[in-house]
Amino acid sequence: MAIRVKSPGLLTTVQDTGRFGEYAIGMPPSGAMDVFSYQVGNYLVGNEDGSAGLEITYFGPELEFTESAVIAVTGAEMPPKINGEEAPTWETLSVEEGDVLSFDYLRNGARSYLAVAGGIDVPVFMHSRSTYTLIGLGGYEGRALQAGDELQLGDARNGDARNGDAQVGKKVDADAIPRYTKETELRVIIGLASYRLTQESMKEFLNVEWTVTPDADRVGYRYRGGELGFVEREQPAGAGSDPANVVDFGYPIGSIQVPGGVEPIVLMNDAVTGGGYATIGTVISADRDRLAQSKTNDKTRFRSIELEEALAARGDRRKTLAEIKDSLA
Amino acid sequence: MSADVETGLPQARYSYGGDEFVFVELAEAMSLKVNFRAMAITNRLKEEGVEGVMDVCPSNASYMVRIDPDVLHPDTLISRLKEIDEEVGDVKGFELRTRVVDVPVMMEDPWTHEALMRFRDRHQDPEATDLEYSARINGYDSKDDFIAALLGSPWLITMIGFVPGLPWCYQLVPPEEQVEVPKYVRPRTFTPERAFGFGGGFAVVYSVQGAGGYQLYGLAPAPVLDVKQRLKDFEDSIVFPKPGDVWNYRGVDREEFDEIRASVEDGSFEYRKKDFTFRADRALEDPHAYNEEILGVLYGD
Amino acid sequence: MAKTVKAQMPGTFYRRPDPDSDFYVEEGGSVSAGDTVGLIEVMKSFHEVKAEEDGTVSKFLVEHEDAVDAGQDLLELE
């Protein structure tokens, strides 16, 4: 054992890059919501890419180390404390046996990531250690951590095993650390069944400053602030009678639906993979890290872009991550 | 909406689902033919093993492909999909190597009845049960006639998803005989695991307990999802249904329901199933005659 | 200086367990350490806010059903 959970925080789960390739059987990817922060954590402690860490949402846990370890906390501004003393984020730290990691109140962002050299060692289920709480699989016993849980560390260190110590003191360049604010702009590619929305409603969708609702979670981010309407039509065979309904189809990760016309929902890592609500567009992959760091009551605007801009943003993000990785190697 | 003059098929809509998905809506309306097209196209795509394709997800009247855009540009995929679409055409002669499966279900069971009664305030007709309401709006004289129709002809699995293992089933009957019901006015917060429900034009078996908005009619004793893979039918996958499966929902009484539950509990349960080559033309031309043949394959020796 | 009870997490603050109940505590009321003084709703679940010490509620600093931030003062204790 290496980590004993003294108190679990609000929602602390084991996550890695996710459970991909199983979408066709209805299995969502799960995995870290803010992939950027999660990956940088692994770079900091010298782990192989894809090693499992902890995702900590809104309110932090208290974790006791039962052996010395090399760790890093990335993501939200939720100051970590070691034995009550504030410790830096985006920096590799060493902890000793008996040290307790806790967190101060969340200031900005929504999710912190704890990376530990070696990775959190839980059983791999369908090629991932990510927790999918809805049907209780992956992660630590398929659920969020609870007081008394004991986590093992793995041997997912890069290169010279057990030599995470060489990473201690390394830090991410200040310019490369994301700044989270209470206003977020998310780029979307309009499409899917967007023909179902009236033109005025599409304008409204893109003009309104939306507010993240308290419901927003790993399944989806729900927003309020506007009202959208659907084009009138005779509902096609198989769709059901509500104008928001379509013949059930697949939902891309990041896709946006508007069930009652008033509250758009962006589907995230633990979402349903398909259903009968009209989807109107998709948040691009490069912006989902920031989406995952927006918190309840924060403001969000959606901006329509073309595919090429989305692919360029994806490339930029990959380049930034590679540069950070190089700088920490 | 524009129509293709030669085949009379609606024009497919190709769309980007962000940078990681390509979404193709073949038609707005459900029909057997459009689902055959979705299966034919996605089967072809899977066979081709295109590099950069990560998930191929056939749906009812559409399909979706998840890609790694660093390897495969979405436009490159869309060009190929349009070619495949032309090759597949109107699915004349489309054959599907599949299986036909006996799926027991107890209609009007006490557990889903209790669940649906808890949520009458979220239903279109709080005074009736889901079965009574569905029978009435589909023009049936009694709920027993309605049940007989649901249990009288087999179904095609046209999509898997929502949650892992949940099958959407479309009945192999002519369009004028298709049942159609609305979903609940407001979704329930509880649905029993293995509940047999209906929404829009589709029957489902809820793979896990949870929220849901489909009309509830009964309960299946056997699972469609087995995360621990205890049962023989789940050796290769935690999910039993496959797109293109032909399922016959067979009504069982409480006694048989309990027997099947016991065999599920002790790990000995296995679905009755037969290999079968499904011919789309026959299902479109004379579905009732073809269904008799299908049931003969399943239940004959 | 007055002590405060803070929100542990962001969400919606409620002063009573359900719409039909009385407030957990009124201004001027006394609380003991461990008493529930409100609820915060976030991510589809409710979390109790508890007083950490004994005292008298001198003032609520937020309204019932207000959106609150993590670390925000919810009420003053004397």
XYZ file of C-alpha atoms in Angstrom:
708
model
C 0.000 0.000 0.000
C 1.136 3.562 -0.553
C -1.795 5.914 -0.097
C -4.432 5.724 2.612
C -7.567 7.803 2.052
C -8.312 9.679 5.272
C -11.183 11.621 3.727
C -12.217 11.309 0.094
C -13.169 14.873 -0.846
C -16.279 15.480 -2.911
C -15.520 13.264 -5.910
C -12.059 11.769 -6.237
C -11.636 9.049 -8.863
C -8.839 7.068 -10.493
C -8.519 8.137 -14.133
C -6.164 7.687 -17.059
C -6.490 8.648 -20.729
C -9.686 6.627 -21.026
C -11.304 3.477 -22.335
C -11.296 3.913 -26.082
C -12.430 1.687 -28.892
C -15.603 0.497 -27.150
C -17.999 3.250 -28.233
C -19.981 0.899 -30.473
C -21.154 -1.175 -27.475
C -22.223 1.975 -25.643
C -19.133 2.310 -23.477
C -18.122 5.936 -22.944
C -14.375 6.627 -22.613
C -14.353 7.953 -19.018
C -10.777 9.102 -18.317
C -9.392 12.439 -17.139
C -11.732 15.303 -18.067
C -8.825 17.777 -18.369
C -6.355 15.680 -20.328
C -3.780 18.478 -20.460
C -3.376 18.776 -16.688
C -3.499 15.010 -16.243
C -0.772 14.375 -18.829
C 1.520 17.112 -17.512
C 1.234 15.487 -14.078
C 2.634 12.262 -15.509
C 5.470 14.164 -17.232
C 6.367 15.839 -13.925
C 6.743 12.605 -11.968
C 8.445 10.760 -14.813
C 5.623 8.320 -15.548
C 4.844 6.585 -18.785
C 2.075 8.378 -20.667
C -1.315 6.993 -19.724
C -0.405 6.112 -16.128
C -3.371 6.422 -13.802
C -3.702 9.331 -11.395
C -6.432 10.854 -9.251
C -8.981 13.371 -10.499
C -10.126 15.604 -7.644
C -13.298 17.629 -8.133
C -14.336 20.853 -6.337
C -13.208 19.816 -2.832
C -10.048 17.906 -2.063
C -9.357 14.705 -0.154
C -6.903 14.061 2.683
C -4.396 11.417 1.647
C -1.765 9.833 3.856
C 1.351 8.381 2.257
C 2.414 5.107 3.834
C 5.722 5.132 1.998
C 7.824 7.871 0.424
C 6.653 8.939 -3.012
C 7.202 11.471 -5.768
C 4.082 13.432 -6.636
C 2.768 16.419 -8.560
C -0.526 18.313 -8.394
C -1.742 20.013 -11.575
C -5.020 21.479 -12.792
C -7.347 23.721 -10.787
C -6.234 26.409 -8.357
C -6.957 24.330 -5.265
C -3.780 24.785 -3.214
C -2.296 21.503 -2.006
C -0.883 21.281 1.497
C 1.600 18.766 2.840
C 1.182 18.325 6.599
C -0.735 21.614 6.571
C 1.955 23.616 4.760
C 1.005 25.005 1.369
C 2.900 23.303 -1.467
C 3.347 24.389 -5.080
C 1.353 23.046 -8.027
C 2.747 22.141 -11.476
C 5.939 21.088 -9.692
C 7.424 17.721 -8.708
C 7.437 17.148 -4.943
C 8.678 14.396 -2.696
C 6.704 13.146 0.279
C 7.798 10.897 3.112
C 6.074 8.053 4.876
C 3.359 9.497 7.115
C 2.998 12.770 5.200
C -0.573 13.943 4.644
C -1.630 15.700 1.467
C -4.705 17.895 1.775
C -6.164 20.791 -0.172
C -7.299 24.317 0.529
C -10.561 25.676 -0.896
C -10.956 25.754 -4.651
C -10.244 29.214 -6.069
C -10.412 28.785 -9.805
C -10.914 25.857 -12.121
C -12.795 22.725 -11.070
C -10.488 19.705 -11.106
C -7.053 18.977 -9.695
C -4.953 16.013 -10.765
C -2.613 14.096 -8.510
C 0.134 12.199 -10.309
C 2.287 9.778 -8.322
C 5.486 8.245 -9.676
C 4.611 4.695 -10.698
C 0.956 5.488 -11.244
C -2.060 4.400 -9.187
C -2.213 0.640 -9.547
C -5.766 -0.613 -9.881
C -6.885 -3.492 -12.130
C -7.057 -2.734 -15.838
C -10.566 -3.216 -17.189
C -10.984 -3.140 -20.978
C -7.532 -1.595 -21.467
C -8.025 1.263 -19.007
C -7.860 1.986 -15.287
C -10.417 4.806 -15.571
C -13.394 4.790 -13.230
C -16.870 4.658 -14.768
C -19.141 5.032 -11.772
C -22.487 4.631 -13.570
C -22.116 0.872 -13.912
C -19.359 0.554 -11.354
C -16.388 -0.544 -13.393
C -12.724 0.395 -13.655
C -10.836 2.487 -11.130
C -10.904 1.578 -7.452
C -13.776 -0.914 -7.145
C -15.697 0.990 -9.821
C -16.450 3.944 -7.576
C -15.186 7.249 -6.203
C -12.728 6.954 -3.324
C -14.040 6.589 0.223
C -12.418 7.052 3.611
C -10.306 4.031 4.498
C -9.483 3.020 0.911
C -5.885 1.977 0.364
C -4.233 2.578 -2.992
C -1.210 0.756 -4.382
C 1.377 2.326 -6.623
C 2.528 0.710 -9.841
C 5.817 0.575 -11.664
C 4.907 2.833 -14.558
C 8.007 4.981 -14.150
C 9.855 5.886 -17.264
C 13.366 4.607 -17.781
C 15.268 3.829 -14.629
C 12.527 2.383 -12.398
C 12.131 3.843 -8.906
C 14.103 6.861 -10.025
C 11.272 9.389 -9.825
C 13.495 11.173 -7.330
C 15.468 12.675 -10.199
C 12.306 14.584 -11.134
C 11.879 16.293 -7.765
C 11.984 20.078 -8.021
C 11.226 20.174 -11.738
C 8.492 22.629 -12.615
C 6.368 23.625 -15.548
C 7.384 26.936 -17.109
C 5.045 29.638 -15.765
C 4.012 30.653 -19.301
C 2.824 27.131 -20.020
C 0.520 26.875 -16.999
C -3.121 27.430 -17.969
C -4.939 30.291 -16.234
C -8.510 29.485 -15.302
C -11.038 32.274 -15.107
C -14.748 32.505 -14.436
C -15.380 33.146 -18.139
C -14.689 30.483 -20.741
C -15.001 30.533 -24.493
C -15.495 27.158 -26.126
C -15.048 26.606 -29.845
C -17.649 24.423 -31.506
C -18.182 22.933 -34.910
C -21.850 23.403 -35.700
C -23.384 20.381 -37.383
C -24.910 16.981 -36.566
C -28.680 17.683 -36.387
C -28.252 21.476 -36.175
C -30.867 21.779 -38.945
C -33.416 21.125 -36.199
C -32.759 24.522 -34.548
C -34.328 27.648 -35.992
C -31.853 30.184 -37.403
C -32.746 32.664 -34.668
C -32.095 30.000 -32.046
C -28.696 29.171 -33.519
C -27.829 32.883 -33.337
C -29.071 32.967 -29.775
C -27.032 29.886 -28.878
C -23.862 31.604 -30.129
C -24.666 35.025 -28.628
C -25.855 34.168 -25.146
C -23.502 34.161 -22.201
C -24.433 30.799 -20.680
C -24.056 29.890 -17.004
C -22.736 26.495 -15.880
C -25.419 24.872 -13.715
C -24.671 22.977 -10.475
C -25.626 19.764 -12.321
C -22.489 19.916 -14.486
C -20.453 16.758 -13.894
C -18.444 14.051 -15.642
C -21.515 12.985 -17.601
C -22.255 16.389 -19.052
C -22.131 20.124 -18.595
C -25.540 21.710 -18.440
C -25.973 25.453 -19.067
C -28.748 27.984 -18.640
C -29.306 31.510 -19.849
C -31.243 31.331 -23.095
C -34.143 29.680 -24.805
C -33.864 27.822 -28.088
C -36.564 26.605 -30.433
C -36.825 23.878 -33.018
C -37.963 24.095 -36.618
C -41.539 22.896 -36.868
C -41.953 19.645 -38.717
C -44.091 16.595 -38.858
C -41.999 14.237 -36.721
C -40.475 11.461 -38.853
C -41.285 7.790 -38.250
C -39.540 6.405 -35.175
C -38.614 9.749 -33.620
C -41.394 10.204 -31.092
C -43.611 13.245 -30.830
C -41.472 15.848 -29.049
C -39.869 18.383 -31.429
C -36.540 17.973 -29.569
C -36.536 14.261 -30.473
C -34.921 12.579 -33.445
C -34.648 8.936 -34.446
C -32.129 7.817 -31.819
C -28.582 8.239 -33.027
C -25.002 8.355 -31.758
C -23.670 11.255 -29.710
C -20.057 12.325 -30.306
C -18.029 13.153 -27.186
C -18.371 16.914 -26.725
C -21.660 17.066 -28.623
C -24.281 19.570 -27.545
C -27.960 18.750 -27.161
C -30.879 20.876 -26.032
C -33.483 18.540 -24.505
C -36.132 21.027 -23.408
C -35.021 23.961 -25.551
C -33.705 25.822 -22.496
C -30.681 24.008 -21.144
C -27.954 22.970 -23.577
C -25.869 20.025 -22.392
C -22.322 19.278 -23.567
C -21.761 15.530 -23.245
C -18.488 14.648 -21.563
C -16.373 11.614 -20.634
C -18.987 9.515 -18.800
C -21.901 10.442 -21.065
C -24.470 8.299 -22.778
C -23.227 7.298 -26.241
C -26.504 7.799 -28.056
C -30.141 8.730 -27.705
C -33.045 10.612 -29.163
C -32.235 14.277 -28.570
C -31.227 16.520 -31.452
C -27.549 17.468 -31.266
C -26.502 20.808 -32.739
C -22.710 20.791 -32.721
C -19.614 19.590 -30.915
C -17.068 21.266 -28.636
C -13.641 20.670 -30.192
C -11.221 18.339 -28.439
C -8.640 21.074 -27.732
C -11.158 23.076 -25.692
C -12.539 20.268 -23.553
C -9.663 20.668 -21.069
C -10.865 24.203 -20.346
C -14.488 23.122 -20.328
C -13.563 20.587 -17.611
C -12.024 23.414 -15.588
C -15.151 25.583 -15.713
C -17.163 25.247 -12.536
C -20.716 25.703 -11.443
C -21.965 29.256 -11.980
C -19.036 30.206 -14.276
C -19.881 31.835 -17.605
C -19.434 30.230 -21.008
C -19.748 31.411 -24.584
C -19.759 29.147 -27.610
C -17.964 30.280 -30.784
C -18.549 28.600 -34.115
C -15.424 27.632 -36.046
C -14.538 25.568 -39.102
C -12.867 22.168 -39.054
C -9.442 23.463 -40.121
C -9.271 25.762 -37.097
C -10.207 22.847 -34.849
C -7.463 20.690 -36.348
C -4.950 23.538 -35.964
C -5.950 23.960 -32.306
C -5.515 20.241 -31.820
C -2.041 20.426 -33.348
C -1.078 23.413 -31.170
C -2.165 21.592 -28.032
C -0.175 18.516 -28.980
C 2.886 20.691 -29.679
C 2.562 22.491 -26.339
C 2.317 19.168 -24.505
C 5.371 17.823 -26.329
C 7.365 20.937 -25.412
C 6.381 20.635 -21.754
C 7.283 16.957 -21.796
C 10.729 17.754 -23.274
C 11.318 20.502 -20.723
C 10.675 18.071 -17.856
C 12.546 15.053 -19.155
C -34.940 17.709 -48.293
C -33.482 16.660 -51.620
C -33.892 13.134 -52.877
C -31.677 11.033 -55.061
C -33.668 10.599 -58.259
C -32.277 7.253 -59.282
C -32.729 5.309 -56.075
C -35.439 7.368 -54.436
C -33.309 7.476 -51.284
C -32.927 10.627 -49.248
C -29.561 12.353 -49.449
C -27.290 11.513 -46.534
C -26.040 14.376 -44.363
C -22.309 14.208 -43.653
C -21.206 16.200 -40.678
C -18.191 16.697 -38.421
C -18.719 15.774 -34.772
C -15.977 18.133 -33.664
C -12.496 17.098 -34.845
C -12.774 13.478 -33.664
C -16.035 12.206 -35.136
C -17.752 11.977 -38.483
C -21.515 11.695 -38.186
C -23.675 10.576 -41.090
C -27.445 10.840 -40.976
C -28.767 8.654 -43.772
C -32.372 9.722 -43.226
C -34.451 11.580 -40.668
C -37.077 8.835 -40.611
C -36.562 5.277 -39.448
C -37.144 2.392 -41.806
C -35.749 -1.101 -42.166
C -34.131 -0.143 -45.427
C -32.212 2.787 -43.990
C -30.910 0.625 -41.166
C -29.769 -1.995 -43.677
C -27.830 0.775 -45.413
C -26.235 1.872 -42.150
C -25.175 -1.701 -41.432
C -23.945 -2.350 -44.962
C -21.840 0.815 -44.990
C -20.375 0.352 -41.514
C -19.646 -3.341 -42.125
C -17.798 -2.397 -45.301
C -15.850 0.282 -43.464
C -14.871 -2.147 -40.702
C -13.721 -4.718 -43.265
C -11.479 -2.140 -44.905
C -9.596 -1.539 -41.653
C -8.822 2.069 -42.532
C -5.945 3.428 -40.478
C -7.088 6.155 -38.099
C -10.601 4.732 -37.668
C -11.082 4.089 -33.948
C -14.772 3.281 -33.488
C -17.455 2.427 -36.014
C -20.919 2.886 -34.553
C -23.934 1.938 -36.671
C -27.153 3.535 -35.456
C -30.791 3.318 -36.422
C -30.969 5.636 -39.434
C -27.426 6.967 -39.192
C -23.923 6.013 -38.201
C -20.921 7.567 -36.565
C -17.190 7.004 -36.925
C -14.642 8.070 -34.338
C -11.267 8.856 -35.854
C -7.807 9.984 -34.901
C -7.660 13.116 -37.079
C -3.860 13.189 -36.706
C -3.828 10.016 -38.809
C -6.975 10.328 -40.915
C -8.394 13.685 -42.031
C -12.181 13.759 -41.598
C -12.630 14.868 -45.219
C -10.613 11.887 -46.459
C -12.915 9.583 -44.537
C -16.036 11.368 -45.787
C -14.883 10.972 -49.417
C -14.450 7.248 -48.873
C -17.797 6.967 -47.074
C -19.552 8.600 -50.022
C -17.983 6.033 -52.342
C -19.045 3.190 -50.075
C -22.539 4.679 -49.932
C -22.758 4.521 -53.734
C -21.431 0.984 -53.816
C -24.001 -0.105 -51.259
C -26.763 1.737 -53.120
C -30.278 0.679 -52.193
C -29.033 -2.485 -50.423
C -30.530 -4.747 -53.062
C -29.239 -8.225 -52.320
C -27.841 -7.182 -48.916
C -27.155 -10.180 -46.732
C -26.142 -10.208 -43.131
C -24.487 -13.161 -41.422
C -26.084 -12.927 -38.047
C -27.905 -14.975 -35.438
C -31.474 -15.287 -34.342
C -32.025 -15.254 -30.584
C -34.847 -16.215 -28.217
C -35.237 -13.472 -25.611
C -37.666 -14.301 -22.808
C -39.645 -11.413 -21.332
C -42.344 -11.347 -18.692
C -44.917 -8.722 -19.640
C -46.711 -6.802 -16.854
C -44.307 -8.096 -14.243
C -44.690 -6.779 -10.680
C -41.313 -4.972 -10.564
C -41.600 -2.710 -13.597
C -45.260 -2.197 -12.712
C -44.218 -0.834 -9.341
C -41.602 1.383 -11.007
C -44.000 2.845 -13.551
C -46.686 3.470 -10.935
C -44.190 5.539 -8.934
C -43.819 7.978 -11.816
C -47.401 8.463 -13.030
C -47.033 12.236 -12.540
C -44.406 12.225 -15.304
C -46.582 10.344 -17.781
C -48.919 11.529 -20.568
C -51.776 9.519 -19.071
C -51.466 9.135 -15.290
C -54.745 7.184 -15.132
C -53.585 4.327 -17.384
C -50.603 1.978 -17.299
C -47.903 2.384 -19.960
C -49.270 -0.689 -21.776
C -52.884 0.518 -21.707
C -51.845 3.945 -22.957
C -49.601 2.560 -25.712
C -52.257 0.103 -26.884
C -54.867 2.861 -27.090
C -52.811 5.407 -29.032
C -51.714 2.716 -31.490
C -55.335 1.774 -32.213
C -55.458 -1.585 -30.440
C -58.717 -2.678 -28.818
C -56.983 -4.098 -25.777
C -53.604 -4.248 -24.193
C -53.588 -8.000 -24.780
C -53.829 -7.436 -28.547
C -51.002 -4.929 -28.260
C -48.841 -7.393 -26.322
C -49.629 -10.066 -28.906
C -48.337 -7.749 -31.651
C -45.077 -7.039 -29.786
C -44.509 -10.721 -29.115
C -45.787 -11.833 -32.515
C -42.928 -10.846 -34.834
C -39.148 -10.760 -34.400
C -36.995 -7.654 -34.145
C -33.778 -6.401 -35.641
C -31.119 -4.874 -33.383
C -30.459 -1.580 -35.099
C -28.194 0.164 -32.573
C -26.358 -0.436 -29.284
C -25.648 2.362 -26.865
C -26.953 5.000 -24.507
C -25.318 2.914 -21.785
C -23.202 -0.222 -22.375
C -25.173 -3.070 -23.884
C -28.543 -1.425 -24.361
C -30.066 -2.703 -27.627
C -32.446 -0.669 -29.776
C -34.817 -3.090 -31.525
C -36.956 -2.367 -34.576
C -39.702 -4.807 -35.386
C -39.565 -6.683 -38.682
C -43.077 -5.695 -39.789
C -44.396 -3.442 -42.576
C -44.391 0.318 -41.843
C -48.167 0.422 -41.268
C -47.810 -2.133 -38.461
C -44.958 -0.384 -36.668
C -45.772 0.682 -33.123
C -44.890 4.250 -32.184
C -45.125 5.785 -28.708
C -43.857 8.992 -27.115
C -41.318 8.955 -24.322
C -42.395 10.039 -20.842
C -43.179 13.756 -20.473
C -40.371 13.939 -17.920
C -37.925 11.041 -17.570
C -38.145 8.694 -14.595
C -35.283 8.757 -12.133
C -35.520 4.974 -11.771
C -35.903 2.069 -14.168
C -35.246 -1.531 -13.103
C -32.327 -3.335 -14.697
C -33.533 -5.552 -17.601
C -36.806 -3.621 -17.994
C -38.397 -4.022 -21.430
C -39.427 -0.607 -22.687
C -40.524 1.242 -25.796
C -39.937 4.789 -27.063
C -40.371 6.385 -30.484
C -40.312 3.371 -32.790
C -37.943 1.226 -30.731
C -38.065 -1.458 -28.086
C -35.165 -1.686 -25.631
C -33.962 -3.771 -22.715
C -32.420 -1.465 -20.123
C -28.989 -2.957 -19.466
C -28.543 -1.239 -16.103
C -30.787 0.322 -13.505
C -31.104 4.067 -13.923
C -32.978 7.012 -15.351
C -35.138 6.441 -18.408
C -37.990 7.849 -20.441
C -39.317 4.874 -22.410
C -42.746 3.354 -21.771
C -42.339 0.257 -19.578
C -44.029 -3.036 -20.462
C -42.177 -5.880 -18.799
C -38.964 -7.408 -17.513
C -36.433 -9.747 -19.104
C -35.095 -12.438 -16.774
C -31.758 -12.728 -18.618
C -29.169 -9.931 -18.750
C -27.912 -8.084 -21.828
C -24.837 -6.842 -19.931
C -22.617 -8.992 -17.700
C -19.651 -6.935 -16.529
C -18.178 -9.898 -14.652
C -18.619 -12.154 -17.708
C -20.008 -15.037 -15.639
C -22.366 -16.370 -18.292
C -21.277 -18.326 -21.357
C -22.837 -15.852 -23.783
C -20.561 -13.152 -22.385
C -17.235 -14.955 -22.718
C -16.045 -12.688 -25.514
C -17.737 -9.454 -24.526
C -19.469 -7.933 -21.516
C -22.288 -7.066 -23.919
C -24.546 -9.704 -25.483
C -26.476 -7.873 -28.237
C -24.823 -7.130 -31.570
C -26.082 -4.823 -34.323
C -27.876 -6.971 -36.883
C -29.008 -9.618 -34.364
C -32.549 -10.841 -34.906
C -34.339 -11.219 -31.560
C -37.670 -12.798 -30.841
C -39.196 -11.538 -27.612
C -41.065 -14.493 -26.187
C -43.586 -13.990 -23.394
C -42.927 -16.072 -20.267
C -44.986 -16.541 -17.111
C -43.784 -16.049 -13.560
C -42.779 -19.690 -13.218
C -40.502 -19.674 -16.244
C -39.222 -16.228 -15.306
C -38.131 -17.579 -11.916
C -36.517 -20.645 -13.503
C -34.502 -18.496 -15.857
C -33.505 -16.152 -13.024
C -32.252 -19.152 -11.054
C -30.162 -20.349 -14.005
C -28.732 -16.847 -14.424
C -27.864 -16.787 -10.732
C -26.132 -20.172 -10.800
C -24.278 -19.245 -14.003
C -25.790 -21.939 -16.234
C -28.055 -19.735 -18.351
C -27.450 -19.572 -22.075
C -29.591 -17.822 -24.692
C -31.210 -20.056 -27.288
C -29.729 -18.857 -30.568
C -29.041 -20.052 -34.128
C -26.732 -18.805 -36.853
C -28.678 -17.207 -39.628
C -28.105 -15.358 -42.878
C -30.537 -12.487 -42.982
C -31.700 -11.408 -46.439
C -32.827 -7.799 -46.540
C -34.853 -8.179 -49.732
C -37.035 -10.858 -48.191
C -37.649 -8.817 -45.044
C -38.747 -5.889 -47.196
C -40.822 -7.861 -49.708
C -42.850 -10.170 -47.477
C -41.907 -9.685 -43.853
C -44.560 -11.936 -42.319
C -43.675 -14.935 -44.447
C -39.987 -14.322 -43.809
C -40.594 -14.012 -40.060
C -42.261 -17.444 -40.016
C -39.141 -18.841 -41.612
C -36.897 -17.050 -39.110
C -38.870 -18.434 -36.173
C -38.684 -21.872 -37.758
C -34.885 -21.594 -37.745
C -34.880 -20.522 -34.103
C -37.350 -22.974 -32.655
C -37.186 -25.887 -35.137
C -34.625 -28.623 -34.683
C -13.742 39.023 15.303
C -16.767 37.006 14.313
C -16.258 33.374 13.274
C -17.823 32.237 10.028
C -19.029 29.008 8.497
C -17.635 28.607 4.996
C -18.806 26.726 1.935
C -16.529 23.742 1.335
C -17.430 23.560 -2.322
C -19.131 25.642 -4.991
C -22.810 25.075 -5.676
C -26.270 26.219 -4.663
C -26.814 26.946 -0.965
C -30.021 25.881 0.757
C -31.037 26.726 4.298
C -33.494 23.864 4.651
C -33.503 20.154 3.734
C -36.576 20.397 1.493
C -39.158 23.004 0.476
C -41.640 21.885 3.165
C -39.251 22.097 6.098
C -38.201 24.954 8.338
C -34.762 26.503 8.019
C -32.071 24.528 9.844
C -31.297 27.632 11.880
C -32.524 31.233 11.997
C -30.498 34.336 12.676
C -30.232 34.579 16.463
C -30.469 30.811 16.836
C -27.744 28.831 18.543
C -25.775 25.956 17.040
C -23.424 23.335 18.428
C -20.326 22.034 16.714
C -21.403 19.423 14.152
C -24.893 20.846 13.638
C -26.085 21.128 10.052
C -26.707 24.739 9.078
C -27.432 24.277 5.379
C -26.941 22.206 2.243
C -24.893 22.742 -0.893
C -26.140 21.159 -4.082
C -23.580 20.341 -6.734
C -23.144 17.549 -9.319
C -26.672 16.259 -8.681
C -26.141 15.610 -4.977
C -26.551 17.502 -1.706
C -23.842 18.028 0.889
C -24.403 19.135 4.461
C -22.734 22.267 5.746
C -21.882 21.873 9.421
C -20.878 24.338 12.129
C -17.378 23.630 13.375
C -17.941 25.166 16.815
C -20.697 26.240 19.176
C -22.186 29.713 18.834
C -25.091 31.950 17.979
C -25.857 32.781 14.358
C -25.545 36.555 14.214
C -26.071 36.928 10.513
C -26.494 34.981 7.262
C -24.183 36.379 4.596
C -25.897 34.610 1.688
C -29.532 34.011 0.813
C -31.336 30.690 0.585
C -30.745 29.307 -2.968
C -27.795 31.618 -3.687
C -24.911 30.361 -5.813
C -21.836 30.134 -3.585
C -18.120 29.654 -4.192
C -15.813 27.299 -2.323
C -14.420 29.082 0.743
C -17.176 31.704 0.736
C -18.481 32.833 4.144
C -22.064 31.663 4.550
C -22.905 32.935 8.040
C -21.382 34.611 11.067
C -21.219 32.977 14.485
C -20.774 34.745 17.808
